[in-house]
mmCIF file of C-alpha atoms in Angstrom:
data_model
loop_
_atom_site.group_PDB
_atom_site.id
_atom_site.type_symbol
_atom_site.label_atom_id
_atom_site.label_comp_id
_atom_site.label_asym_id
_atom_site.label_seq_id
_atom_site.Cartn_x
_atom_site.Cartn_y
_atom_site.Cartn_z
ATOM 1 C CA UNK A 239 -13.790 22.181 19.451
ATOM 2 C CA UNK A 240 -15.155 25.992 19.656
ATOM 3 C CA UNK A 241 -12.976 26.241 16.736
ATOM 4 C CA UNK A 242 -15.394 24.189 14.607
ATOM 5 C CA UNK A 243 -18.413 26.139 15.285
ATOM 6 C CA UNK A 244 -17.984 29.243 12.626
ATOM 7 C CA UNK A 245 -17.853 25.939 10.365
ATOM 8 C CA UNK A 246 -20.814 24.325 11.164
ATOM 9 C CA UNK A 247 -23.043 27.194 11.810
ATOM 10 C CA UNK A 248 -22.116 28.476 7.872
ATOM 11 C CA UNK A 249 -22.171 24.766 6.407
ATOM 12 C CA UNK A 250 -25.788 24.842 8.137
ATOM 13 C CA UNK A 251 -26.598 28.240 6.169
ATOM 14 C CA UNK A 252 -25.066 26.664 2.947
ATOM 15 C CA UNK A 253 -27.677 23.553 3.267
ATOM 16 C CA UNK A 254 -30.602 25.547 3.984
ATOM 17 C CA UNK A 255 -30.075 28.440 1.552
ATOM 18 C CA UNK A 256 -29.555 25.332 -1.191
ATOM 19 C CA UNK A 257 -32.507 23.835 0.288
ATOM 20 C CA UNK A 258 -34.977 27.181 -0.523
ATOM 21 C CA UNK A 259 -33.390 27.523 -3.988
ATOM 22 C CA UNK A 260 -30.349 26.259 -5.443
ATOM 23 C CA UNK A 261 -29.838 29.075 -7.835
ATOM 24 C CA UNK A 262 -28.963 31.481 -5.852
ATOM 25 C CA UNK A 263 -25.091 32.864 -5.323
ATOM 26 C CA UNK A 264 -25.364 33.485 -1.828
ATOM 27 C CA UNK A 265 -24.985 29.482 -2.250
ATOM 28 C CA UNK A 266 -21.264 29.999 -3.035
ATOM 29 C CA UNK A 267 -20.014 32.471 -0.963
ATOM 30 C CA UNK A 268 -21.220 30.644 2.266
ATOM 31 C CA UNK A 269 -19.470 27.461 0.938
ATOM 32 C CA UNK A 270 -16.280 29.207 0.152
ATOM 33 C CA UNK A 271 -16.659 30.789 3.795
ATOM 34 C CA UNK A 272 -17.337 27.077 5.120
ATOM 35 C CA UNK A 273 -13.907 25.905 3.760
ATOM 36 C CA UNK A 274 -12.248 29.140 4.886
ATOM 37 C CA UNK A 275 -13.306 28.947 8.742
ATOM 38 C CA UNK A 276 -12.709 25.147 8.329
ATOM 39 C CA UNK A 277 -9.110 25.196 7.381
ATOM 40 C CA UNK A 278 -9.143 28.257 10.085
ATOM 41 C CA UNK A 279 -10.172 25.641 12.706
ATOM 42 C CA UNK A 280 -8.016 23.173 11.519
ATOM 43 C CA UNK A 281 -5.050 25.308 12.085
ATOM 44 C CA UNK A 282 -6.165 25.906 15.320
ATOM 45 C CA UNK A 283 -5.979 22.329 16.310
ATOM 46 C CA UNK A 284 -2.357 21.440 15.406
ATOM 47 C CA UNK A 285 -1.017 21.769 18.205
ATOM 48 C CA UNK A 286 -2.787 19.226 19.634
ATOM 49 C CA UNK A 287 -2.413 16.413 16.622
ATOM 50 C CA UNK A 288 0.336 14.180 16.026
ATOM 51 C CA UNK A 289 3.057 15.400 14.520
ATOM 52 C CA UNK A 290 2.365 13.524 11.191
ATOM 53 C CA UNK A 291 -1.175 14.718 11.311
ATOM 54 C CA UNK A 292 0.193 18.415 11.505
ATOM 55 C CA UNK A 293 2.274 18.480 8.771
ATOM 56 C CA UNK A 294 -0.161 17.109 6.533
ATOM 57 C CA UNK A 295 -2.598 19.588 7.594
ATOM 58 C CA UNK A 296 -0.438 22.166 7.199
ATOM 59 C CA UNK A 297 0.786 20.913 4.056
ATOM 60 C CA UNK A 298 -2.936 20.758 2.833
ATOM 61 C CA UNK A 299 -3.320 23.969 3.993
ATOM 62 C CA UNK A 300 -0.423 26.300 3.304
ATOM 63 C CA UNK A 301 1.437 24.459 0.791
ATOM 64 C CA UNK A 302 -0.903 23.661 -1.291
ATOM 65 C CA UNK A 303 -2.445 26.077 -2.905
ATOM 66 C CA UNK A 304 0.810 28.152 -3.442
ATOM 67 C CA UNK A 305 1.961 24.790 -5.338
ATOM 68 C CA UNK A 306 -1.593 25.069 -6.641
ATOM 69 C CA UNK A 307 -0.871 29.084 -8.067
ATOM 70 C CA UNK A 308 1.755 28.486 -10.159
ATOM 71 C CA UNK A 309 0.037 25.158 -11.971
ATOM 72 C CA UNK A 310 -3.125 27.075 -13.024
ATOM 73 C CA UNK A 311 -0.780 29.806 -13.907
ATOM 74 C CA UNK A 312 1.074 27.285 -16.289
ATOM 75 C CA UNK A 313 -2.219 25.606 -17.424
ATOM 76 C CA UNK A 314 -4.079 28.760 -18.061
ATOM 77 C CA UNK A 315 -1.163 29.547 -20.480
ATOM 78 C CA UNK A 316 -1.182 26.811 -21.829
ATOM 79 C CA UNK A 317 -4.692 26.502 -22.530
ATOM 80 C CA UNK A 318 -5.041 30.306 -23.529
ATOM 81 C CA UNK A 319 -2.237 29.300 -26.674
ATOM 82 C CA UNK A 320 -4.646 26.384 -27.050
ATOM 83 C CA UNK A 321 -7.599 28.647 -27.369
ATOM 84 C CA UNK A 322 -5.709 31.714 -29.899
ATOM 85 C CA UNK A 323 -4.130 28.843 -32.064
ATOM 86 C CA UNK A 324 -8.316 27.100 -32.734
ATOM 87 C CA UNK A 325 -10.647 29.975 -32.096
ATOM 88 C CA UNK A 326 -8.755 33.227 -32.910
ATOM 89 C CA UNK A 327 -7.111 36.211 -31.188
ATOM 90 C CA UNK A 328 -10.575 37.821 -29.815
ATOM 91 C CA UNK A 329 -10.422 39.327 -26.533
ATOM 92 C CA UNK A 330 -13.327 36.465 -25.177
ATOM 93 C CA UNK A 331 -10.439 33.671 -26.514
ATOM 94 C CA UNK A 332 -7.919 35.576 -24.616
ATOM 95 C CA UNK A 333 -9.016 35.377 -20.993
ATOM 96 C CA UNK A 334 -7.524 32.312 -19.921
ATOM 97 C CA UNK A 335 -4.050 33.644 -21.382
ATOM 98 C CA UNK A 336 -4.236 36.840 -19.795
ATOM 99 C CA UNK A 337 -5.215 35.435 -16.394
ATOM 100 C CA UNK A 338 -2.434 32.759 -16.318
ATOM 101 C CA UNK A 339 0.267 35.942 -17.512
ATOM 102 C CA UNK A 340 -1.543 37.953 -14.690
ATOM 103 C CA UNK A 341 -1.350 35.186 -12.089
ATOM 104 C CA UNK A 342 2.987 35.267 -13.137
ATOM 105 C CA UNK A 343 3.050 39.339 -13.165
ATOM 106 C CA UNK A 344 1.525 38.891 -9.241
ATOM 107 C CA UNK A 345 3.958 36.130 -8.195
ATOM 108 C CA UNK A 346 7.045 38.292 -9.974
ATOM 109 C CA UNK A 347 5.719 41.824 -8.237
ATOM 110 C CA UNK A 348 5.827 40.186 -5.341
ATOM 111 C CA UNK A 349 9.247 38.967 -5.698
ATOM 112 C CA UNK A 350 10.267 42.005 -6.534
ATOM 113 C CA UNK A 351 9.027 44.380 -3.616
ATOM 114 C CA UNK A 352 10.156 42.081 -1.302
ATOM 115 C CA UNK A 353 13.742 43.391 -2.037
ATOM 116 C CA UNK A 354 12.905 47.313 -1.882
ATOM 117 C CA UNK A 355 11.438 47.849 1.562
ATOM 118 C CA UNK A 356 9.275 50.752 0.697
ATOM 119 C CA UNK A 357 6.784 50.904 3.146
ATOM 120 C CA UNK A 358 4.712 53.270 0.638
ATOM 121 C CA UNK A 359 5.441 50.291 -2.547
ATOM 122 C CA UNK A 360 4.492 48.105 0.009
ATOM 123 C CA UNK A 361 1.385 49.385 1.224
ATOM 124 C CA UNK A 362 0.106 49.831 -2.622
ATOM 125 C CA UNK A 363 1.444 46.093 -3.226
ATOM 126 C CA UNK A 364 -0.425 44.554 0.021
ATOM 127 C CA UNK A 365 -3.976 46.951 -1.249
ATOM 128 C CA UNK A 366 -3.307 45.273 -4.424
ATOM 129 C CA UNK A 367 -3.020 41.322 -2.917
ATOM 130 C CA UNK A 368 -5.801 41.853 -0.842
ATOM 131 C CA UNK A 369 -8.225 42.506 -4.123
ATOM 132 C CA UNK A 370 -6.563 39.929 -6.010
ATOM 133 C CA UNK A 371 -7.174 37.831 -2.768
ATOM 134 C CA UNK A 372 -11.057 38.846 -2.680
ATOM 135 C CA UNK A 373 -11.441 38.535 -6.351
ATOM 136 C CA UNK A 374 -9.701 35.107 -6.314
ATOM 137 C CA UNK A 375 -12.123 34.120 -3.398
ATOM 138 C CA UNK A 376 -15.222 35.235 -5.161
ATOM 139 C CA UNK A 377 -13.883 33.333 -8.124
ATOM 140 C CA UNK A 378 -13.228 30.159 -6.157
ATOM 141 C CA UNK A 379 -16.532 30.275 -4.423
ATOM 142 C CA UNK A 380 -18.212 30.276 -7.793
ATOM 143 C CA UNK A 381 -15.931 27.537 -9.563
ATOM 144 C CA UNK A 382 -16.950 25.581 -6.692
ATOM 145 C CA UNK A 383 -20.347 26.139 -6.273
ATOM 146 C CA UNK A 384 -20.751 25.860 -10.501
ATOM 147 C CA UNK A 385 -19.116 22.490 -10.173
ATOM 148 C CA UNK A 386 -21.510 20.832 -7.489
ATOM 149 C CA UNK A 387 -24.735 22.870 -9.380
ATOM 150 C CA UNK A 388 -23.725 20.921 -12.091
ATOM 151 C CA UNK A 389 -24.063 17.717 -10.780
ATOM 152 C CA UNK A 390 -28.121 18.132 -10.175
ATOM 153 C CA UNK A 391 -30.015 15.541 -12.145
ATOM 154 C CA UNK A 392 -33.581 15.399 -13.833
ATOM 155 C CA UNK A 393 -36.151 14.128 -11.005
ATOM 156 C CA UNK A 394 -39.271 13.259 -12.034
ATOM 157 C CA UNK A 395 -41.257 14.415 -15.330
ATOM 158 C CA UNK A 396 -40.789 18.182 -16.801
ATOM 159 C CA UNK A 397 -43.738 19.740 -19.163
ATOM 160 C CA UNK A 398 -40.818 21.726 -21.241
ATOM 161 C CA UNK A 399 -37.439 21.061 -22.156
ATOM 162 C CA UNK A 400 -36.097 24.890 -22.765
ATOM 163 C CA UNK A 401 -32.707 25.215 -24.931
ATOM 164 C CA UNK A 402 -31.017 28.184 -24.963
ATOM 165 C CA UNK A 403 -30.019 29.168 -28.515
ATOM 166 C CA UNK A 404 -26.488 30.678 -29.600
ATOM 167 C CA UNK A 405 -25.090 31.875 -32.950
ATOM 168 C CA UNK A 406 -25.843 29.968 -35.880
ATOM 169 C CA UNK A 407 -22.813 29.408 -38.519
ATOM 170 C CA UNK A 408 -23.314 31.026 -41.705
ATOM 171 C CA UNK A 409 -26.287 32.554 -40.436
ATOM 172 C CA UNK A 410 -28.657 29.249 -40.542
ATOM 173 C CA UNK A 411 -26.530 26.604 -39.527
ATOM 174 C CA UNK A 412 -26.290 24.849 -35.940
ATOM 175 C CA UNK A 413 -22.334 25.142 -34.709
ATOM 176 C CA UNK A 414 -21.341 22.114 -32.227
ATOM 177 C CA UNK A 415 -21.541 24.347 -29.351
ATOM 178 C CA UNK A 416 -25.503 24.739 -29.752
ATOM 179 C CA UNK A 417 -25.748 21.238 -30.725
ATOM 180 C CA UNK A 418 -24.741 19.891 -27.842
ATOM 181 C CA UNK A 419 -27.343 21.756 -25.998
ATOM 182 C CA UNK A 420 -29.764 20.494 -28.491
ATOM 183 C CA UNK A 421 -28.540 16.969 -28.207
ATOM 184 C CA UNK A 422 -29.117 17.412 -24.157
ATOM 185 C CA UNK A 423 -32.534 18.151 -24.895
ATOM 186 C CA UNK A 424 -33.227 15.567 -26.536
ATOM 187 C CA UNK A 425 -31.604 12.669 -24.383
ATOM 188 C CA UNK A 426 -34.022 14.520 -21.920
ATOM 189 C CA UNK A 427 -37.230 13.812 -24.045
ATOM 190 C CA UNK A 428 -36.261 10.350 -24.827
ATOM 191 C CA UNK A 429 -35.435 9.160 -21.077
ATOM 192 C CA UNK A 430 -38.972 10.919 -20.201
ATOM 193 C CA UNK A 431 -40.525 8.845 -23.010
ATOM 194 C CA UNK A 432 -38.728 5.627 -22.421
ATOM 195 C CA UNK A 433 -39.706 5.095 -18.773
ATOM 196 C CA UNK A 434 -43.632 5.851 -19.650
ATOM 197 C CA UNK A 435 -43.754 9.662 -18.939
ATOM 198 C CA UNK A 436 -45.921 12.386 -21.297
ATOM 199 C CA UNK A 437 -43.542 13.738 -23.821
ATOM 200 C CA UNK A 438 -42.003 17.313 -22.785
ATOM 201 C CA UNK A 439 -42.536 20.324 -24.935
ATOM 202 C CA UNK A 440 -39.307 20.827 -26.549
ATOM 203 C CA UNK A 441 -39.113 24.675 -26.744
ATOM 204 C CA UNK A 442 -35.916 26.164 -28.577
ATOM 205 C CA UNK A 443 -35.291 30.187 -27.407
ATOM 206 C CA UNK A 444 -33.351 32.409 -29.476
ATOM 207 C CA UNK A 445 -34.112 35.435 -31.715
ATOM 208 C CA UNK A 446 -32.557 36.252 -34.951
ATOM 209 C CA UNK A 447 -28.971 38.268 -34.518
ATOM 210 C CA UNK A 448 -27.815 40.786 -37.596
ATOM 211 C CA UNK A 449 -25.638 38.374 -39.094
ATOM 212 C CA UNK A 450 -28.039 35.524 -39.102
ATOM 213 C CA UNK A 451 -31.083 34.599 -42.217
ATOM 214 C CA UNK A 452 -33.319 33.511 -39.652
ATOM 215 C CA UNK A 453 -34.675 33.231 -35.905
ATOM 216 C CA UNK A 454 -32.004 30.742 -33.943
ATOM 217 C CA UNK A 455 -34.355 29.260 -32.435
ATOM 218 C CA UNK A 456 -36.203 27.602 -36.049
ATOM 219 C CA UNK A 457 -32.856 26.595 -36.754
ATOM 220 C CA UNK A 458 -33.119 25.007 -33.567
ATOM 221 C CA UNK A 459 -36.264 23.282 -34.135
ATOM 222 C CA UNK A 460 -35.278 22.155 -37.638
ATOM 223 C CA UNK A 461 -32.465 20.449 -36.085
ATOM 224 C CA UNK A 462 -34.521 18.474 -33.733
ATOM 225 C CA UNK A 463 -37.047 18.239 -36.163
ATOM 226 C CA UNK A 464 -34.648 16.382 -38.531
ATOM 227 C CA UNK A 465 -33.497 14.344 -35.599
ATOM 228 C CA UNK A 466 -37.030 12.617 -34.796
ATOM 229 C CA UNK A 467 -38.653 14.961 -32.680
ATOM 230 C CA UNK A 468 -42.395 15.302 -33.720
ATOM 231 C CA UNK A 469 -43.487 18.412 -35.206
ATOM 232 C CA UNK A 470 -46.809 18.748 -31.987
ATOM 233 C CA UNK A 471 -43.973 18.490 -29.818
ATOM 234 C CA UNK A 472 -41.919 21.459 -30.974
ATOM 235 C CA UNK A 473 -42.102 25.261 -29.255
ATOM 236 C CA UNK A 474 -39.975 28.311 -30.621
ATOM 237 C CA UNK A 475 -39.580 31.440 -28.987
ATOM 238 C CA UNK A 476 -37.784 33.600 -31.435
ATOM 239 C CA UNK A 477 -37.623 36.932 -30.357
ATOM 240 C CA UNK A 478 -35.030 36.701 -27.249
ATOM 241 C CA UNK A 479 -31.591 38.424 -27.510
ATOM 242 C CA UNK A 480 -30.296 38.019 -24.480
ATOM 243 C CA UNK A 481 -30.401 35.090 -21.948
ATOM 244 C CA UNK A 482 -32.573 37.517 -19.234
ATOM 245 C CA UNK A 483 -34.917 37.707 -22.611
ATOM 246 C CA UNK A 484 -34.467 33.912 -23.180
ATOM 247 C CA UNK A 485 -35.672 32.935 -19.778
ATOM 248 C CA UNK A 486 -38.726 35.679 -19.734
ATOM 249 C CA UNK A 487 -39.544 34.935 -22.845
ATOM 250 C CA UNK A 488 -40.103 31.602 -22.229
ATOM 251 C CA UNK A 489 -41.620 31.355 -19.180
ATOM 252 C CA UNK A 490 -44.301 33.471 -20.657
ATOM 253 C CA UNK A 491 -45.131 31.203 -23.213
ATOM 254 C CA UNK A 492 -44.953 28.055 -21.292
ATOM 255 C CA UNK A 493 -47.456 29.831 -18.339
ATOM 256 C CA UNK A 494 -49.832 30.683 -21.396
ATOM 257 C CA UNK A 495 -49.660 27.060 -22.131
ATOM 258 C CA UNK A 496 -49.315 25.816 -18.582
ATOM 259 C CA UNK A 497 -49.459 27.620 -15.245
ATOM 260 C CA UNK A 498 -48.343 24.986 -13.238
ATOM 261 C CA UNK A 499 -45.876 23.618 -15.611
ATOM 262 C CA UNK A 500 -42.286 22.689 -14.604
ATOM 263 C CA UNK A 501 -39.308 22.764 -16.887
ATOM 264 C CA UNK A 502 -35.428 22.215 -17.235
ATOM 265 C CA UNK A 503 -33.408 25.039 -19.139
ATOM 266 C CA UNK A 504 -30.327 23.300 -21.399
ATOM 267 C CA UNK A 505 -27.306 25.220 -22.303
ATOM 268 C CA UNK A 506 -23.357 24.842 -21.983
ATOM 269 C CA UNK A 507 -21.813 23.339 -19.069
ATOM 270 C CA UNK A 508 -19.910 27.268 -18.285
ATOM 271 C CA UNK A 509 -23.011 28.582 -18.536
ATOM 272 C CA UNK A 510 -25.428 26.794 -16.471
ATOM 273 C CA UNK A 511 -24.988 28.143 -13.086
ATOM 274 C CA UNK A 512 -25.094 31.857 -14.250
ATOM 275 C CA UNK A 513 -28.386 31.059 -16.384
ATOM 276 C CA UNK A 514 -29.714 29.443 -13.184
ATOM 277 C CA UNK A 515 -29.434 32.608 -11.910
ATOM 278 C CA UNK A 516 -30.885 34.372 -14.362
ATOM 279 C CA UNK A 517 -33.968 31.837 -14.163
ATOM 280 C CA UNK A 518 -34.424 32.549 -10.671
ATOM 281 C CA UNK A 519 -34.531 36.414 -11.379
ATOM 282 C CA UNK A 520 -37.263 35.809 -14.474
ATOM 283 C CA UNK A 521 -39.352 33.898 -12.271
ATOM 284 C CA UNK A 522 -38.761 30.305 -14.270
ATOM 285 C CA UNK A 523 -39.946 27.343 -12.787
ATOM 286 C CA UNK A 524 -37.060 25.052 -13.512
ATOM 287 C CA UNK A 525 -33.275 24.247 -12.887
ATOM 288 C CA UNK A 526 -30.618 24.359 -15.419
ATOM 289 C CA UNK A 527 -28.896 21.611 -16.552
ATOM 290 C CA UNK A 528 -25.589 22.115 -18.301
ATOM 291 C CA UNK A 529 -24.179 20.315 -22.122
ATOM 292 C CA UNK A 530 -20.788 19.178 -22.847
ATOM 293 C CA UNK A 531 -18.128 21.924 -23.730
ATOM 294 C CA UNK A 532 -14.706 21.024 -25.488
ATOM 295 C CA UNK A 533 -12.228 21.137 -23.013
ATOM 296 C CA UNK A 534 -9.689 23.261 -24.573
ATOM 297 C CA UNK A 535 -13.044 26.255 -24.658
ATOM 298 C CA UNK A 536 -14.102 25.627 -20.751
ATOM 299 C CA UNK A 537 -11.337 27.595 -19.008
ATOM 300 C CA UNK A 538 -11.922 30.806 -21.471
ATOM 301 C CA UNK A 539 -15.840 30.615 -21.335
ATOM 302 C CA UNK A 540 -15.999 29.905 -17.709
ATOM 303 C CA UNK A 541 -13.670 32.832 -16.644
ATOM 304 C CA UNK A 542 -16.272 35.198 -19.241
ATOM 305 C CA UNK A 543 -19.371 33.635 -16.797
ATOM 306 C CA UNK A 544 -17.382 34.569 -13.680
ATOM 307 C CA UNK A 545 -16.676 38.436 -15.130
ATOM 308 C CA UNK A 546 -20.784 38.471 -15.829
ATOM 309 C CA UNK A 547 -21.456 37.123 -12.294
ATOM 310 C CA UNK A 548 -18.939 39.665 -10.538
ATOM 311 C CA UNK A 549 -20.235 42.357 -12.917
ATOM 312 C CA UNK A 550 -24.172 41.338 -11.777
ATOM 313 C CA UNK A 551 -23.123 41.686 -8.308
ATOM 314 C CA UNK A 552 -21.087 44.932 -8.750
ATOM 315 C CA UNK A 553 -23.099 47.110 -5.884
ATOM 316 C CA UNK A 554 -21.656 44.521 -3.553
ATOM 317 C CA UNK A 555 -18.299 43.481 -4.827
ATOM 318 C CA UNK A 556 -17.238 47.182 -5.704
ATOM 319 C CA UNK A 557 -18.247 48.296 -2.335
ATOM 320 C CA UNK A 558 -15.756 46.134 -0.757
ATOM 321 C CA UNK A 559 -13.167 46.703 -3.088
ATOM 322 C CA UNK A 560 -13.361 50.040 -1.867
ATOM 323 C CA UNK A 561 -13.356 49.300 1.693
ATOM 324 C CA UNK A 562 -10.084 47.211 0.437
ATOM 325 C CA UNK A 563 -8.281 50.419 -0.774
ATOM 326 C CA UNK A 564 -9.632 52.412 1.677
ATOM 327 C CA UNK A 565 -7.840 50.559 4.326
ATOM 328 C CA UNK A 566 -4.633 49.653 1.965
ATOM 329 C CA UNK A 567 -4.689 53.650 2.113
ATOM 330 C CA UNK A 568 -4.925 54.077 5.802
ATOM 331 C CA UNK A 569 -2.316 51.401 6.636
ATOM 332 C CA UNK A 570 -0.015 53.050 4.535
ATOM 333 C CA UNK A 571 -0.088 56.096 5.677
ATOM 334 C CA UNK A 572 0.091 54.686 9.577
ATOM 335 C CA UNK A 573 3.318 53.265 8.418
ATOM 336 C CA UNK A 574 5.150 56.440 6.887
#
């Protein structure tokens, strides 16, 4: 049972990191580390199991996610056609594509080198799978973790309801995307309303891009507005570029209103866990709760978050990249 306790001991981490803030990253990496050292333990114990429990294990295991590999290779494919055939050839609407055709360029390499048996092709090949291997971990950790973030709910009353803003179509119009957000917001107000709380501030956040005739955020508001939101109960912020500017932004005008308020920040499903940590950073007293997305849009948008997130992180995850290649390099040479 020793095998277990790497397991528990980083499960325990997981809870109480989650329990001082939920926001944070670290969140992820210790439960993709929990589900390493578990299937780690789990492997340890077949010996002992019945034979049908072993298989299964190491089915679950091993198996599995190679099986696993080629599907998302197929469906990222697939989805990245999906994605160039309704939203256009930019690079953003080509990320699912290119992953899945990366994930079948790994699979073929390796193919491939297996048949040479260059220990110097090898040794650049293994450097290669091992930062694929940490990438795709980091990756994993944060699919996962954005999942379960995702499924936090409203408790109790909030004094704002913030909604992150997003181009406008034709310059002044609200596209679905944004909508959706808005929409969020709104079942928010109602079910605060309904069961006898004080109605929230609704307070849109978005400046005014280049392209755009006005702020995003009064296009915001005029949506709501429209929608039967009372005028007293509307907020803009309309100066914000970026979400790090939509969360300070905002938190400064809601503590000028309210120091001890507490809020819940609405965007896009892909985005919520990444603008939960951008929250945290600004100081924002609130979680994020996530809209609907179109399906066909999630895989695209939520590999863009995970490129932001890796990119945030970049002290860390470039320093170990390094340490990858730096002992790719040694092994190779120990083996010429």
């Amino acid at each position: 049972m020793l095998a277990f306790v790497p397991a528990v001991l980083l499960f325990a981490a997981f809870c109480l990191s989650v329990r001082e803030d939920r926001r944070r990253f670290r969140n992820a990496v210790l439960l993709g580390l929990t589900f390493i050292t578990l299937s780690l333990a789990l492997l340890a114990q077949i010996r002992h199991l019945p034979h049908v429990a072993a298989e299964i294990i190491l089915l679950t295991v091993l198996a599995v996610p190679a099986l696993g590999t080629v599907a998302l290779g197929v469906f990222l494919v697939a989805n990245g056609m999906t994605m160039v055939r309704k939203e256009g050839r930019s690079p953003a609407n080509l990320l699912s594509l290119m992953a899945g055709v990366g994930i079948f360029c790994m699979i073929g390499l390796l193919v491939a080198v297996g048949t040479e048996g260059s220990p110097v092709l090898d040794g650049i090949v293994g450097t290669l799978v091992m930062l694929v291997a940490y990438v795709s971990f980091i990756f994993l950790c944060f699919l996962g973790y954005a999942y379960l973030y995702g499924r936090i709910r409203v408790r109790g009353d909030v004094d704002f309801v913030v909604m992150l803003g997003s181009g406008l179509i034709g310059g002044e119009r609200v596209p679905p995307l944004l909508a959706s957000r808005l929409e969020k917001g709104r079942e928010i107000y109602a079910a605060q309303v309904a069961r006898g709380g004080a109605a929230p501030l609704m307070l849109t956040s978005g400046g005014q891009g280049p392209d755009e005739k006005l702020p995003e955020a009064r296009a915001m508001a005029g949506w709501l507005r429209e929608r039967g939101v009372p005028e007293e109960h509307l907020r803009t912020e309309d100066r914000s570029r970026t979400t790090d500017e939509n969360m300070r932004f905002s938190r400064d005008l809601m503590l000028a209103e309210d120091p001890a308020y507490r809020c819940v920040v609405v965007t896009n499903n892909f985005h919520a866990f990444r603008a939960a940590m951008t929250a945290r950073r600004a100081g924002v007293n609130g979680q994020v709760l996530g809209s609907p997305t179109a399906r066909y849009f999630w895989p695209s948008a939520t590999i863009r978050e995970f490129v932001a997130v890796f990119w945030e992180h970049r002290a860390v995850n470039l320093a170990i990249s390094a340490l990858i290649v730096a002992f790719g390099a040694l092994a190779t040479a120990g083996a010429l």
